[in-house]
Tab-separated table of C-alpha atoms in Angstrom:
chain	number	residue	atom	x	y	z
A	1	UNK	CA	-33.784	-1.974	9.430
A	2	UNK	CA	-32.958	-5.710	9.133
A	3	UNK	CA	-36.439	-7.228	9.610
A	4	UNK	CA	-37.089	-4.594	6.536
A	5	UNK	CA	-33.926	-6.631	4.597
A	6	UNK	CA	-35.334	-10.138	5.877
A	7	UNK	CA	-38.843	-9.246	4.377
A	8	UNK	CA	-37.033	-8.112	1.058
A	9	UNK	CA	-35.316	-10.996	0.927
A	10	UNK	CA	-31.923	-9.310	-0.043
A	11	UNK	CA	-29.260	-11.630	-0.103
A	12	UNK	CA	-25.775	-11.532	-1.342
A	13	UNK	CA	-23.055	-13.389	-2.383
A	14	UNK	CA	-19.244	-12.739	-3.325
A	15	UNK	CA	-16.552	-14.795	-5.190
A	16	UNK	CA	-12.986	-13.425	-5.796
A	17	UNK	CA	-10.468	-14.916	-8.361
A	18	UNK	CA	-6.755	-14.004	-9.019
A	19	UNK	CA	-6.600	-13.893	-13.084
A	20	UNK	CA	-2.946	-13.889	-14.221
A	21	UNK	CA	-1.888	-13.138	-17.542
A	22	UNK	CA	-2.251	-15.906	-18.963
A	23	UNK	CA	-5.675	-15.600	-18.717
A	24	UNK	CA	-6.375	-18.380	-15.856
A	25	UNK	CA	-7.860	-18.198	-12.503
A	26	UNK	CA	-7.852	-19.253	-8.988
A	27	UNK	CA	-10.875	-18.424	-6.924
A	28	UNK	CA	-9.534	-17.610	-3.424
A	29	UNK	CA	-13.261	-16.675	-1.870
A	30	UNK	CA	-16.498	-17.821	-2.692
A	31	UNK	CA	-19.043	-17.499	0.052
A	32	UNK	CA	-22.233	-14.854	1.195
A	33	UNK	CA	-21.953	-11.427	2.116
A	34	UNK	CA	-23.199	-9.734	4.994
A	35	UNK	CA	-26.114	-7.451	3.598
A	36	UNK	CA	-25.804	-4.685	6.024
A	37	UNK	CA	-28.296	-1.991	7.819
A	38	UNK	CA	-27.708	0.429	5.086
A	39	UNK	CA	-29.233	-1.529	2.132
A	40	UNK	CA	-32.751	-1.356	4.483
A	41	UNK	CA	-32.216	2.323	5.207
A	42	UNK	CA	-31.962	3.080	1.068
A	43	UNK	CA	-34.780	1.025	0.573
A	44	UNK	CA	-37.384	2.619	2.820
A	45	UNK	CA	-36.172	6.079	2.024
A	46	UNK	CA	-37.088	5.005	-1.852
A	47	UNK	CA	-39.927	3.167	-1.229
A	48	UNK	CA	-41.454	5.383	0.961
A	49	UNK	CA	-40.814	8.830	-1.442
A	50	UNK	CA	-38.882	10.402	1.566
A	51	UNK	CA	-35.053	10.385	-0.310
A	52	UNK	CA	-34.714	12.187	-3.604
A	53	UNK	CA	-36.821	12.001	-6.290
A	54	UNK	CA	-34.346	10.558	-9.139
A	55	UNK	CA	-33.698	6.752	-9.242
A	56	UNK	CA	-30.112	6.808	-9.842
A	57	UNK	CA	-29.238	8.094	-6.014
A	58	UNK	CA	-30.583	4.847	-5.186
A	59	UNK	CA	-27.694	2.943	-7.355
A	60	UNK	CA	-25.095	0.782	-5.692
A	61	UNK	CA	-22.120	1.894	-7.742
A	62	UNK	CA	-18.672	2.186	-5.435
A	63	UNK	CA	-17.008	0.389	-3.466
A	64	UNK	CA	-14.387	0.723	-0.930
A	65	UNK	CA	-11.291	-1.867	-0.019
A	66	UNK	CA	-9.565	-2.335	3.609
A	67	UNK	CA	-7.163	-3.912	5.491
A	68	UNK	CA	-8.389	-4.462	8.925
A	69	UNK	CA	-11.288	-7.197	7.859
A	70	UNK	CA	-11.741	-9.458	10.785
A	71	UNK	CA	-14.940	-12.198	11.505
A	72	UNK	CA	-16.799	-10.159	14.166
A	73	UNK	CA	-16.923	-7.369	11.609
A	74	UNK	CA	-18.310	-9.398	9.010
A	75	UNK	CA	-20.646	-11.111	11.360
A	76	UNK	CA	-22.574	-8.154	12.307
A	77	UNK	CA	-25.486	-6.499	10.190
A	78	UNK	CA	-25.543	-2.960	11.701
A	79	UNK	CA	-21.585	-2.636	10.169
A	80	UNK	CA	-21.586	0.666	8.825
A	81	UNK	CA	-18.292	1.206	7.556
A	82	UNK	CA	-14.900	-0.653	6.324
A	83	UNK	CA	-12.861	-1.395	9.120
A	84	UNK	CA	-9.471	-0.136	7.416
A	85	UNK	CA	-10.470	1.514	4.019
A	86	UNK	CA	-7.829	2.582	1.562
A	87	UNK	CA	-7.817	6.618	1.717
A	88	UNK	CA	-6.076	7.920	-1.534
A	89	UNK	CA	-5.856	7.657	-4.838
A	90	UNK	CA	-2.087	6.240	-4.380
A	91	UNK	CA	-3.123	3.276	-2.240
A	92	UNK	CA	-5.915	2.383	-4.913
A	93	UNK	CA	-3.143	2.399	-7.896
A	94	UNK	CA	-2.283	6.048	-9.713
A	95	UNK	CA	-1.782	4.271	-12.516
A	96	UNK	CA	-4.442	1.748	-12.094
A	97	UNK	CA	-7.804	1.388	-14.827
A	98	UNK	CA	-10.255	2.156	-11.961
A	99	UNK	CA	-12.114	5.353	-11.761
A	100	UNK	CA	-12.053	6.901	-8.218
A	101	UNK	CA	-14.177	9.138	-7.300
A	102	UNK	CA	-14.805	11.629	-3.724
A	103	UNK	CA	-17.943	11.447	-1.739
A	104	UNK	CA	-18.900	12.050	1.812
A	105	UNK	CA	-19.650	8.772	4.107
A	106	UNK	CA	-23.197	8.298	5.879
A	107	UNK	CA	-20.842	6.726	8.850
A	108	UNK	CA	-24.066	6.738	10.627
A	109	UNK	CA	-27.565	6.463	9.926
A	110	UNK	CA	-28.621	10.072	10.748
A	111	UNK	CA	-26.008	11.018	8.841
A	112	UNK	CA	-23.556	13.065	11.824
A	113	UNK	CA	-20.034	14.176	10.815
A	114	UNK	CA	-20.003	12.509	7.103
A	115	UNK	CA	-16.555	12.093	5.675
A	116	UNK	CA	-15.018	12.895	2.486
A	117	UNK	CA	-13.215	9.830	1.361
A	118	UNK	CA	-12.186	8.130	-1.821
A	119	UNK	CA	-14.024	4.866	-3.432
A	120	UNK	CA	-13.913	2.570	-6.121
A	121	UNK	CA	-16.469	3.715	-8.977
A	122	UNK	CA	-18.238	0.501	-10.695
A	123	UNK	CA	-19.003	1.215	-14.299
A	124	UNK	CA	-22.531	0.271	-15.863
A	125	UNK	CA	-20.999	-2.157	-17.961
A	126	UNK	CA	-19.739	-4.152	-15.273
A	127	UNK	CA	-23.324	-4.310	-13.646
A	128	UNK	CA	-25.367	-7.371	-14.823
A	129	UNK	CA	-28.693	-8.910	-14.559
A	130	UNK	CA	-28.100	-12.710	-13.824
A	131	UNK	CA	-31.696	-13.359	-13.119
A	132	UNK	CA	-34.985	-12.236	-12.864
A	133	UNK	CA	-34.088	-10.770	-9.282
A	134	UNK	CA	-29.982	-11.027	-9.326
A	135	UNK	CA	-27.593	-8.096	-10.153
A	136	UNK	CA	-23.580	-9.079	-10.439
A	137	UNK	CA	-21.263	-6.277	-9.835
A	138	UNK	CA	-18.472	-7.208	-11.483
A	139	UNK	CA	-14.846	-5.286	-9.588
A	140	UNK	CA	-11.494	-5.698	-11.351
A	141	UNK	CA	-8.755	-4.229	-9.815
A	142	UNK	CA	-6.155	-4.506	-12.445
A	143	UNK	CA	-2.131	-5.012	-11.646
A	144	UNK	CA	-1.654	-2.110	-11.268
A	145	UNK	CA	-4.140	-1.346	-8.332
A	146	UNK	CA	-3.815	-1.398	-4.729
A	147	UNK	CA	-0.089	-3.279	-4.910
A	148	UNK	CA	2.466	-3.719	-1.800
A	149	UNK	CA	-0.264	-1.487	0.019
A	150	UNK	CA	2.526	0.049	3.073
A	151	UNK	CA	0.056	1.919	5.333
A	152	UNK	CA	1.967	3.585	8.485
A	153	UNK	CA	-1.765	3.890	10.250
A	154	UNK	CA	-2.186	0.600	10.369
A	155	UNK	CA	1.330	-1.574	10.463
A	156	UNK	CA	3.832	-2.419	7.335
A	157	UNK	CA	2.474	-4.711	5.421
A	158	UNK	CA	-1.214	-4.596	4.341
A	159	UNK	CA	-3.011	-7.015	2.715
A	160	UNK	CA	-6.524	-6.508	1.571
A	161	UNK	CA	-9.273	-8.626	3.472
A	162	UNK	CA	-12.159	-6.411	3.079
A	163	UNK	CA	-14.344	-4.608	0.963
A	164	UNK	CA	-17.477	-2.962	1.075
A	165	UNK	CA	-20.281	-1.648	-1.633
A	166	UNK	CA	-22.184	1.606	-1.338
A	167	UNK	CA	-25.503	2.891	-2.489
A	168	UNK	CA	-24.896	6.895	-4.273
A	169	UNK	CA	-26.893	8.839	-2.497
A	170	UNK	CA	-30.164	7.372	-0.824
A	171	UNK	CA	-30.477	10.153	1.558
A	172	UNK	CA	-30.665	12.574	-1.168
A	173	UNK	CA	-28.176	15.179	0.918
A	174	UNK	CA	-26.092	17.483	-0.140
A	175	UNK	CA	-26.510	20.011	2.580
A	176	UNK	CA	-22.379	20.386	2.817
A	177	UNK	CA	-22.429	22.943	0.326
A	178	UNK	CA	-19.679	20.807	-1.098
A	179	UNK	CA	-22.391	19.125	-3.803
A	180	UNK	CA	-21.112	15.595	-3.285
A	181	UNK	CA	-23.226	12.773	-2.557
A	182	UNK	CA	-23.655	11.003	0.831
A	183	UNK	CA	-22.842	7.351	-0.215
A	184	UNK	CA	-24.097	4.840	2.302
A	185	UNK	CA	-22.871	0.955	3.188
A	186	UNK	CA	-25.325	-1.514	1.815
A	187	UNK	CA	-23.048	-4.987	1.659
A	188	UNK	CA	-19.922	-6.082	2.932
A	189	UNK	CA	-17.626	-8.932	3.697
A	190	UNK	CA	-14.088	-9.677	5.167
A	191	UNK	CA	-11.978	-12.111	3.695
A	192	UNK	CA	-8.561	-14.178	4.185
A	193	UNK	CA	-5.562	-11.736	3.549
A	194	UNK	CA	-4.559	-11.241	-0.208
A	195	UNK	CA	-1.540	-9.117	-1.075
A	196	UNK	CA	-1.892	-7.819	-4.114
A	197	UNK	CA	1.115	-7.635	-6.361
A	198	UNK	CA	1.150	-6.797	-10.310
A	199	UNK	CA	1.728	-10.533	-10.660
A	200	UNK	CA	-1.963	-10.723	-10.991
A	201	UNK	CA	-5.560	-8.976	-11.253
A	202	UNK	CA	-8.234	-9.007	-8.692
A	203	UNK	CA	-11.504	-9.973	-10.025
A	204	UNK	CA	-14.523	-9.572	-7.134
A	205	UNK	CA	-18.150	-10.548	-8.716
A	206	UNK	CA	-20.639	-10.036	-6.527
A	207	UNK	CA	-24.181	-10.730	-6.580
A	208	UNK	CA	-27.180	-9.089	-4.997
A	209	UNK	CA	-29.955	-11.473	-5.200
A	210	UNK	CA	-33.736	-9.673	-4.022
């Protein structure tokens, strides 16, 4: 599917700032994103009538974050997952603004052994039109989200150097009996390790350019 994203044109690009409360900022990443194998299979399942009929499976609105972001990962188009993703509501922040919701994950194209697992829901409001062919997605994670993450399964201390966002429900299945969508990987990127501490918000605006 990537000479299907090369034709498209689909190209992405992420910056992430810490905003403290005094209002300023400090960009700590601004560079493109990988746009992955996913974002082509969405596309030809809408383009070509074969996914569901309703628009608004085809919307890219979660995310997930990880911890295991390296270069190799964010090199490669046919990623299909986030290497380390945050699993629960408690490593995303209980008492956190962001809205979490459960879906299973297209880990692989034809869809075997889909996961249920948490992610990040991105409002309307934070999605923009920049351009005549640019959408920002616009990710806070407040500070009360994702803080001092402590994950046993993958070593003591965890900073977040990853993240990853998802199209709804391209493949239009809900086969599981469990009436959840199928959410598949459509961008990603790693990034230099930030732990995040209620010192400061997150702010990750990224945009989709077609």
């Amino acid at each position: 599917m990537r000479n299907f994203i090369e034709d498209m044109q689909v190209e992405g690009h992420l910056q992430i700032a810490k905003v403290f409360e005094d209002g300023s900022e400090e960009i700590v990443f601004d560079d493109h994103n990988i746009i992955v194998s996913g974002m082509g299979v969405g596309l030809a399942y809408l383009f070509s009538l074969s996914g569901p009929g309703n628009v608004l499976e085809y919307q890219i609105d979660r995310f997930q974050l990880g911890v295991s972001g390296d270069a190799s990962r964010g090199a490669d188009s046919n990623t299909y997952e986030v290497g380390g993703p945050l699993s629960s509501l408690a490593e995303y922040g209980e008492n956190s603004m962001l809205y979490i919701v459960s879906a299973l994950q297209a880990y692989q194209v034809d869809n075997i052994s889909p996961e249920v697992v948490p992610f990040g829901y991105i409002p309307q409001h934070k999605v923009s039109r920049v351009g005549n062919s640019s959408v920002r997605y616009t990710i806070t994670l407040d500070k009360f989200a994702a803080n001092n993450l402590d994950l046993t399964r993958f070593g003591a201390e965890n900073p977040i150097n990853e993240i990853g966002l998802f199209m709804k429900n391209p493949l239009g299945d809900r086969s599981s009996g469990q009436n959840l969508d199928t959410s598949i990987l459509v961008a990603y990127r790693h990034f230099s390790n930030i732990l995040k501490t209620e010192d400061f918000a997150l702010v990750f605006r990224w945009t989709i350019n077609w």
